[in-house]
Amino acid sequence: MTQPVGFLGLGFYVPQRVMTNAELEKLVETSDEWIRTRTGISERRIAAEGENTSDLALKATQAALQDAKLKPTDLDLLLVATMTPDMPCPSTACILQAKLGAPQAAAMDVAAACSGFLFGLVMAQQFVASGTYKHVLVVGAEVLSRVVDWTDRGTCVLFGDGAGAAVIGRTAQGKILSTILGSDGTKVDLLKVPGGGTAQPASIQSVEARAHFLKMNGTEVFKHAVRGMADAAHEAIRRAGIQPEQVTCVVPHQANVRIIEAVVKKAGIPMEKVFLNVDRYGNMSAASTIVALCEAVQSGRIKKGDYVLLVVFGAGLTWGAAVLQW
Ligand code: UT7
């Protein structure tokens, strides 16, 4: 019988520099108390000058390969989920490929914002299940500190930098039992970086209008996130053929602890089952879920046989969920 598709190895990397809420108090009119009570965030990591998304991705990938006991030349496909690529073209996956030394692999980016890791995971699953590829690398990597507007208190307190990576292949470890993905392109305006593409190419005007920074309608995104994540969680659990009480650990996208609380309440899962790292890293977009999964496994929070629920939400809008059995 063919083996299921799962996780051969996991790794992550976060930049050394820690930025606390107290530091943000000096940049914008905010307070540690507001940030902690409204979001659950205490601190986040900030990439060093010259440290780019591909550099974070490289370190996370090297850790995942070590965990999988594989070499860069064992990889067939590199998928990098990011909304902060090193440059608009070529893909960060190709830049990673050169740094990693994996000339045999195909490489491309996945653009699904904060949901990107899960979208990449589902793509990897298809390539492995079909027999097209044996080992697919999925990375979620972001340097959001370079696209947040450090004068906008509504967004700059929320985000951080980091990367996580997984090698997907034939294994029973982290077996993918069910997945669901969704998108709603009518809500593009709720969360976007409007400048720098063909709609608004870089110009003196686009720079003056601060169009190259991230813009978000936080309240609207919050509402859609709760509904989208709760519905996706419910459907992934149903497709896996298990009951909500059988879920041992929930690894959600880490944007705001209040969103997570509302989602698991709707899904009928107690907060004690949720793995959180938003307090230490803030929202790392595509990197959040995979870094959290990695930490949950490495800390022993997820054990062999456990049912794990991944659930994500992001710009697009995009959302998704997956049930794994570790
Ligand atoms: O990764 C997926 C995408 N992102 C998300 O999922 C984020 C979703 N949204 C959120 O997490 C929340 O909406 C926020 C954390 C962004 C905002 O929390 P909120 O409870 O929805 O606050 P609010 O936007 O309704 O603002 C409440 C007040 C406002 O003041 P007034 O109008 O009541 O006087 C804001 O101006 O809080 C003010 N405010 C702040 N105050 C201190 C907004 N940002 C800050 C801040 N510090 N950093």
Short mmCIF file of C-alpha atoms and ligand atoms in Angstrom, two decimals:
data_model
loop_
_atom_site.label_atom_id
_atom_site.label_comp_id
_atom_site.label_asym_id
_atom_site.label_seq_id
_atom_site.Cartn_x
_atom_site.Cartn_y
_atom_site.Cartn_z
CA MET A 1 0.00 0.00 0.00
CA THR A 2 1.29 3.51 -0.79
CA GLN A 3 2.30 5.56 2.20
CA PRO A 4 0.32 8.71 3.04
CA VAL A 5 1.63 12.22 2.35
CA GLY A 6 3.05 14.01 5.39
CA PHE A 7 5.96 15.92 6.94
CA LEU A 8 9.47 14.49 6.53
CA GLY A 9 11.08 17.43 8.34
CA LEU A 10 10.41 20.85 9.88
CA GLY A 11 12.58 23.90 10.61
CA PHE A 12 12.29 27.60 11.35
CA TYR A 13 14.35 30.73 11.77
CA VAL A 14 13.55 34.12 13.28
CA PRO A 15 15.89 37.14 13.19
CA GLN A 16 17.81 37.88 16.38
CA ARG A 17 16.62 41.44 16.86
CA VAL A 18 13.64 41.66 19.24
CA MET A 19 11.41 44.73 19.10
CA THR A 20 9.28 45.21 22.20
CA ASN A 21 5.99 47.10 22.56
CA ALA A 22 7.88 49.65 24.67
CA GLU A 23 9.99 50.53 21.62
CA LEU A 24 6.84 51.06 19.55
CA GLU A 25 5.59 53.52 22.18
CA LYS A 26 8.47 55.75 21.06
CA LEU A 27 7.54 55.50 17.36
CA VAL A 28 3.75 55.95 17.34
CA GLU A 29 1.02 56.89 19.81
CA THR A 30 0.37 53.50 21.33
CA SER A 31 0.93 51.61 24.57
CA ASP A 32 2.17 48.21 25.61
CA GLU A 33 -1.15 47.75 27.38
CA TRP A 34 -3.23 48.51 24.23
CA ILE A 35 -1.15 46.19 22.05
CA ARG A 36 -1.21 43.32 24.55
CA THR A 37 -4.92 43.50 25.39
CA ARG A 38 -6.13 44.11 21.78
CA THR A 39 -3.80 41.67 20.02
CA GLY A 40 -1.89 39.47 22.50
CA ILE A 41 1.45 40.65 21.06
CA SER A 42 4.36 41.53 23.41
CA GLU A 43 7.28 41.56 20.97
CA ARG A 44 8.26 40.72 17.39
CA ARG A 45 11.48 39.98 15.45
CA ILE A 46 12.98 42.39 12.93
CA ALA A 47 15.34 41.32 10.13
CA ALA A 48 18.80 42.92 10.12
CA GLU A 49 19.79 45.32 7.37
CA GLY A 50 20.67 43.26 4.30
CA GLU A 51 18.87 40.20 5.68
CA ASN A 52 16.18 39.44 3.09
CA THR A 53 13.26 37.04 2.83
CA SER A 54 15.38 34.50 0.94
CA ASP A 55 18.00 34.59 3.74
CA LEU A 56 15.39 33.76 6.38
CA ALA A 57 13.96 31.09 4.04
CA LEU A 58 17.43 29.58 3.59
CA LYS A 59 18.03 29.16 7.33
CA ALA A 60 14.57 27.65 7.88
CA THR A 61 15.11 25.30 4.93
CA GLN A 62 18.51 24.14 6.16
CA ALA A 63 16.94 23.31 9.55
CA ALA A 64 14.06 21.41 7.88
CA LEU A 65 16.47 19.43 5.67
CA GLN A 66 18.55 18.49 8.70
CA ASP A 67 15.39 17.34 10.49
CA ALA A 68 14.40 15.28 7.42
CA LYS A 69 17.97 13.92 7.05
CA LEU A 70 17.96 15.07 3.41
CA LYS A 71 20.29 17.17 1.25
CA PRO A 72 19.34 20.19 -0.91
CA THR A 73 19.89 17.97 -3.96
CA ASP A 74 17.16 15.60 -2.75
CA LEU A 75 14.47 18.25 -3.30
CA ASP A 76 12.30 18.14 -6.45
CA LEU A 77 10.33 21.36 -6.03
CA LEU A 78 10.75 24.50 -3.90
CA LEU A 79 7.62 26.48 -3.04
CA VAL A 80 8.07 29.77 -1.19
CA ALA A 81 4.91 31.36 0.21
CA THR A 82 5.52 35.06 0.76
CA MET A 83 3.95 38.50 0.38
CA THR A 84 7.34 40.15 0.89
CA PRO A 85 9.52 38.68 -1.89
CA ASP A 86 13.14 39.85 -2.21
CA MET A 87 12.03 41.57 -5.45
CA PRO A 88 8.94 41.51 -7.73
CA CYS A 89 10.74 39.28 -10.26
CA PRO A 90 12.16 36.64 -10.24
CA SER A 91 10.62 34.52 -7.51
CA THR A 92 12.13 34.31 -4.03
CA ALA A 93 12.03 30.53 -4.56
CA CYS A 94 14.59 30.88 -7.39
CA ILE A 95 16.79 33.11 -5.22
CA LEU A 96 16.53 30.52 -2.43
CA GLN A 97 17.37 27.74 -4.90
CA ALA A 98 20.69 29.41 -5.81
CA LYS A 99 21.60 30.08 -2.16
CA LEU A 100 20.64 26.56 -1.13
CA GLY A 101 22.35 24.76 -4.00
CA ALA A 102 19.45 22.74 -5.38
CA PRO A 103 19.94 23.03 -9.17
CA GLN A 104 17.84 19.93 -9.93
CA ALA A 105 14.67 21.40 -8.40
CA ALA A 106 11.91 23.49 -9.95
CA ALA A 107 11.13 26.62 -7.94
CA MET A 108 8.24 29.06 -7.67
CA ASP A 109 6.48 31.37 -5.24
CA VAL A 110 2.98 31.02 -3.84
CA ALA A 111 1.02 34.26 -3.45
CA ALA A 112 -1.77 33.79 -0.91
CA ALA A 113 -0.60 36.26 1.78
CA CYS A 114 -1.01 34.95 5.35
CA SER A 115 -2.65 31.75 4.03
CA GLY A 116 0.33 31.04 1.77
CA PHE A 117 1.91 28.20 3.73
CA LEU A 118 -1.30 26.17 3.70
CA PHE A 119 -1.88 26.86 -0.01
CA GLY A 120 1.70 25.68 -0.64
CA LEU A 121 1.18 22.62 1.52
CA VAL A 122 -1.87 21.58 -0.52
CA MET A 123 0.12 22.06 -3.75
CA ALA A 124 2.96 19.96 -2.36
CA GLN A 125 0.50 17.27 -1.32
CA GLN A 126 -0.86 17.06 -4.90
CA PHE A 127 2.60 16.76 -6.47
CA VAL A 128 3.63 14.01 -4.04
CA ALA A 129 0.32 12.13 -4.13
CA SER A 130 0.33 12.09 -7.96
CA GLY A 131 3.85 10.66 -7.98
CA THR A 132 5.20 13.68 -9.91
CA TYR A 133 7.67 14.56 -7.15
CA LYS A 134 9.15 12.74 -4.15
CA HIS A 135 10.29 15.64 -1.96
CA VAL A 136 8.65 19.08 -2.03
CA LEU A 137 9.89 21.94 0.12
CA VAL A 138 7.25 24.39 1.38
CA VAL A 139 8.53 27.59 2.98
CA GLY A 140 6.61 30.47 4.56
CA ALA A 141 8.97 33.45 4.80
CA GLU A 142 8.39 37.15 5.39
CA VAL A 143 10.22 40.39 6.07
CA LEU A 144 7.10 42.41 6.81
CA SER A 145 9.08 45.08 8.65
CA ARG A 146 10.02 46.49 5.20
CA VAL A 147 6.41 46.91 4.00
CA VAL A 148 4.72 48.14 7.18
CA ASP A 149 4.18 51.84 7.54
CA TRP A 150 6.04 52.75 10.72
CA THR A 151 3.91 55.90 11.03
CA ASP A 152 0.60 53.94 11.08
CA ARG A 153 -0.20 52.66 14.58
CA GLY A 154 -3.13 50.64 13.20
CA THR A 155 -0.75 48.25 11.43
CA CYS A 156 2.88 48.68 12.51
CA VAL A 157 2.33 47.14 15.94
CA LEU A 158 0.96 43.92 14.44
CA PHE A 159 3.64 42.42 12.22
CA GLY A 160 7.03 40.71 12.50
CA ASP A 161 9.65 38.84 10.43
CA GLY A 162 10.42 35.12 10.31
CA ALA A 163 10.46 31.91 8.26
CA GLY A 164 9.41 28.29 8.61
CA ALA A 165 9.94 25.33 6.27
CA ALA A 166 8.63 21.82 5.79
CA VAL A 167 9.74 18.94 3.56
CA ILE A 168 6.68 17.10 2.28
CA GLY A 169 6.89 13.52 1.07
CA ARG A 170 5.65 9.97 1.63
CA THR A 171 5.48 9.43 5.40
CA ALA A 172 2.94 8.75 8.14
CA GLN A 173 4.37 11.60 10.25
CA GLY A 174 1.98 14.55 10.08
CA LYS A 175 -0.17 12.60 7.62
CA ILE A 176 -2.48 15.03 5.77
CA LEU A 177 -6.02 13.76 6.41
CA SER A 178 -8.06 16.62 4.98
CA THR A 179 -7.69 20.11 3.54
CA ILE A 180 -9.88 22.99 2.45
CA LEU A 181 -8.90 26.26 0.75
CA GLY A 182 -11.00 29.32 -0.12
CA SER A 183 -10.70 32.83 -1.54
CA ASP A 184 -12.87 35.94 -2.00
CA GLY A 185 -11.38 38.37 -4.49
CA THR A 186 -14.20 40.89 -3.99
CA LYS A 187 -12.52 41.87 -0.69
CA VAL A 188 -9.13 42.81 -2.18
CA ASP A 189 -9.29 46.31 -0.72
CA LEU A 190 -9.45 45.19 2.93
CA LEU A 191 -5.75 44.35 3.09
CA LYS A 192 -3.24 45.24 0.41
CA VAL A 193 0.03 46.84 -0.63
CA PRO A 194 -1.39 48.97 -3.46
CA GLY A 195 1.83 50.27 -5.03
CA GLY A 196 4.65 48.63 -6.95
CA GLY A 197 2.59 46.50 -9.34
CA THR A 198 1.15 47.31 -12.78
CA ALA A 199 -1.88 49.06 -11.29
CA GLN A 200 0.28 51.62 -9.52
CA PRO A 201 3.91 51.33 -10.61
CA ALA A 202 6.59 52.99 -8.51
CA SER A 203 6.66 56.75 -9.11
CA ILE A 204 7.37 59.85 -7.09
CA GLN A 205 3.59 60.12 -6.56
CA SER A 206 3.26 56.49 -5.36
CA VAL A 207 6.08 57.02 -2.87
CA GLU A 208 4.60 60.31 -1.65
CA ALA A 209 1.21 58.58 -1.24
CA ARG A 210 2.92 55.85 0.84
CA ALA A 211 1.39 53.34 -1.62
CA HIS A 212 4.22 50.84 -1.14
CA PHE A 213 3.19 50.19 2.46
CA LEU A 214 0.60 47.75 3.73
CA LYS A 215 -2.93 49.15 4.21
CA MET A 216 -5.56 47.34 6.25
CA ASN A 217 -9.15 47.79 7.38
CA GLY A 218 -8.52 45.92 10.64
CA THR A 219 -12.09 45.75 11.93
CA GLU A 220 -13.45 44.28 8.67
CA VAL A 221 -10.56 41.82 8.33
CA PHE A 222 -11.15 40.75 11.94
CA LYS A 223 -14.82 39.88 11.25
CA HIS A 224 -14.07 37.99 8.03
CA ALA A 225 -11.16 36.17 9.68
CA VAL A 226 -13.31 34.81 12.50
CA ARG A 227 -16.02 33.59 10.15
CA GLY A 228 -13.64 32.26 7.47
CA MET A 229 -11.37 30.41 9.88
CA ALA A 230 -14.24 28.93 11.92
CA ASP A 231 -16.01 27.64 8.78
CA ALA A 232 -12.78 26.23 7.33
CA ALA A 233 -11.92 24.51 10.63
CA HIS A 234 -15.37 22.96 10.81
CA GLU A 235 -15.15 21.66 7.22
CA ALA A 236 -11.60 20.27 7.57
CA ILE A 237 -12.61 18.41 10.75
CA ARG A 238 -15.71 17.02 9.01
CA ARG A 239 -13.68 15.89 5.97
CA ALA A 240 -11.14 14.19 8.24
CA GLY A 241 -13.97 12.12 9.70
CA ILE A 242 -13.21 13.11 13.31
CA GLN A 243 -15.06 15.07 16.03
CA PRO A 244 -13.86 18.52 17.26
CA GLU A 245 -13.07 17.00 20.68
CA GLN A 246 -10.58 14.61 19.04
CA VAL A 247 -8.40 17.55 17.90
CA THR A 248 -5.37 17.53 20.21
CA CYS A 249 -3.66 20.72 19.07
CA VAL A 250 -4.81 23.72 17.03
CA VAL A 251 -2.08 25.61 15.18
CA PRO A 252 -3.78 28.73 13.81
CA HIS A 253 -2.52 31.69 11.82
CA GLN A 254 -1.24 34.03 14.51
CA ALA A 255 -2.66 37.50 13.74
CA ASN A 256 -4.50 38.34 16.93
CA VAL A 257 -5.22 36.23 20.00
CA ARG A 258 -8.79 37.60 20.07
CA ILE A 259 -9.44 36.25 16.55
CA ILE A 260 -8.09 32.84 17.63
CA GLU A 261 -10.26 32.78 20.77
CA ALA A 262 -13.38 33.54 18.71
CA VAL A 263 -12.49 30.90 16.08
CA VAL A 264 -11.93 28.00 18.50
CA LYS A 265 -15.03 28.93 20.48
CA LYS A 266 -17.11 28.64 17.28
CA ALA A 267 -15.33 25.39 16.40
CA GLY A 268 -16.11 23.92 19.84
CA ILE A 269 -12.45 23.50 20.86
CA PRO A 270 -11.07 24.82 24.19
CA MET A 271 -8.33 27.49 24.14
CA GLU A 272 -5.98 25.14 26.11
CA LYS A 273 -5.58 23.12 22.90
CA VAL A 274 -4.28 26.10 20.92
CA PHE A 275 -0.55 26.60 20.32
CA LEU A 276 0.23 30.33 20.48
CA ASN A 277 3.36 32.25 19.55
CA VAL A 278 1.77 35.56 18.52
CA ASP A 279 2.94 37.02 21.88
CA ARG A 280 6.61 36.50 20.87
CA TYR A 281 6.51 37.07 17.10
CA GLY A 282 3.38 39.06 16.16
CA ASN A 283 1.84 38.30 12.77
CA MET A 284 4.49 36.84 10.43
CA SER A 285 1.95 36.28 7.63
CA ALA A 286 2.89 33.15 5.62
CA ALA A 287 5.54 32.22 8.20
CA SER A 288 3.24 32.26 11.25
CA THR A 289 1.56 28.86 10.97
CA ILE A 290 4.63 26.88 9.93
CA VAL A 291 6.83 28.45 12.64
CA ALA A 292 4.12 27.64 15.20
CA LEU A 293 3.79 24.05 13.92
CA CYS A 294 7.53 23.64 14.15
CA GLU A 295 7.68 24.97 17.72
CA ALA A 296 4.70 22.85 18.77
CA VAL A 297 6.38 19.67 17.48
CA GLN A 298 9.86 20.53 18.80
CA SER A 299 8.54 21.43 22.27
CA GLY A 300 6.68 18.10 22.54
CA ARG A 301 3.30 19.79 22.50
CA ILE A 302 2.39 17.65 19.45
CA LYS A 303 3.03 13.94 19.88
CA LYS A 304 2.79 10.86 17.67
CA GLY A 305 -0.83 10.02 16.85
CA ASP A 306 -2.19 13.49 17.74
CA TYR A 307 -4.79 15.14 15.51
CA VAL A 308 -3.55 18.63 14.57
CA LEU A 309 -5.74 21.35 13.07
CA LEU A 310 -4.06 24.05 10.97
CA VAL A 311 -6.29 27.03 10.18
CA VAL A 312 -5.31 30.20 8.31
CA PHE A 313 -6.64 33.50 6.99
CA GLY A 314 -5.17 36.37 5.01
CA ALA A 315 -5.32 39.04 2.34
CA GLY A 316 -7.12 38.26 -0.88
CA LEU A 317 -9.14 37.34 1.04
CA THR A 318 -7.81 33.80 1.40
CA TRP A 319 -8.38 31.10 4.00
CA GLY A 320 -7.96 27.41 4.62
CA ALA A 321 -7.62 24.56 7.10
CA ALA A 322 -6.07 21.12 7.27
CA VAL A 323 -6.23 18.19 9.67
CA LEU A 324 -2.99 16.24 10.14
CA GLN A 325 -2.30 13.14 12.18
CA TRP A 326 1.15 13.28 13.72
O1 UT7 B 1 -3.15 38.23 9.04
C1 UT7 B 1 -4.48 38.49 8.70
C2 UT7 B 1 -4.69 39.92 8.61
N1 UT7 B 1 -4.74 40.71 9.79
C3 UT7 B 1 -5.59 40.52 10.80
O2 UT7 B 1 -6.18 39.49 10.95
C4 UT7 B 1 -5.81 41.66 11.73
C5 UT7 B 1 -7.28 41.82 11.99
N2 UT7 B 1 -7.63 42.96 12.82
C6 UT7 B 1 -7.26 43.11 14.09
O3 UT7 B 1 -6.53 42.31 14.63
C7 UT7 B 1 -7.81 44.26 14.87
O4 UT7 B 1 -8.88 44.84 14.14
C8 UT7 B 1 -6.78 45.35 15.21
C9 UT7 B 1 -5.79 44.83 16.23
C10 UT7 B 1 -6.06 45.79 13.95
C11 UT7 B 1 -7.49 46.57 15.83
O5 UT7 B 1 -8.20 46.17 16.99
P1 UT7 B 1 -9.70 46.65 17.20
O6 UT7 B 1 -10.14 46.17 18.51
O7 UT7 B 1 -10.48 46.25 15.98
O8 UT7 B 1 -9.51 48.21 17.31
P2 UT7 B 1 -10.14 49.33 16.37
O9 UT7 B 1 -9.50 49.31 15.02
O10 UT7 B 1 -11.63 49.26 16.45
O11 UT7 B 1 -9.65 50.62 17.13
C12 UT7 B 1 -10.08 50.93 18.46
C13 UT7 B 1 -9.37 52.21 18.89
C14 UT7 B 1 -9.45 53.31 17.84
O12 UT7 B 1 -9.57 54.54 18.54
P3 UT7 B 1 -11.02 55.26 18.69
O13 UT7 B 1 -11.46 55.48 17.27
O14 UT7 B 1 -11.88 54.28 19.42
O15 UT7 B 1 -10.68 56.49 19.43
C15 UT7 B 1 -8.11 53.25 17.18
O16 UT7 B 1 -7.71 54.50 16.65
O17 UT7 B 1 -7.98 51.93 19.09
C16 UT7 B 1 -7.20 52.87 18.34
N3 UT7 B 1 -5.96 52.21 17.92
C17 UT7 B 1 -4.87 52.19 18.71
N4 UT7 B 1 -4.63 52.69 19.92
C18 UT7 B 1 -3.42 52.49 20.46
C19 UT7 B 1 -5.70 51.55 16.78
N5 UT7 B 1 -4.43 51.10 16.81
C20 UT7 B 1 -3.90 51.48 17.99
C21 UT7 B 1 -2.65 51.31 18.59
N6 UT7 B 1 -2.46 51.83 19.84
N7 UT7 B 1 -1.64 50.64 18.01
#
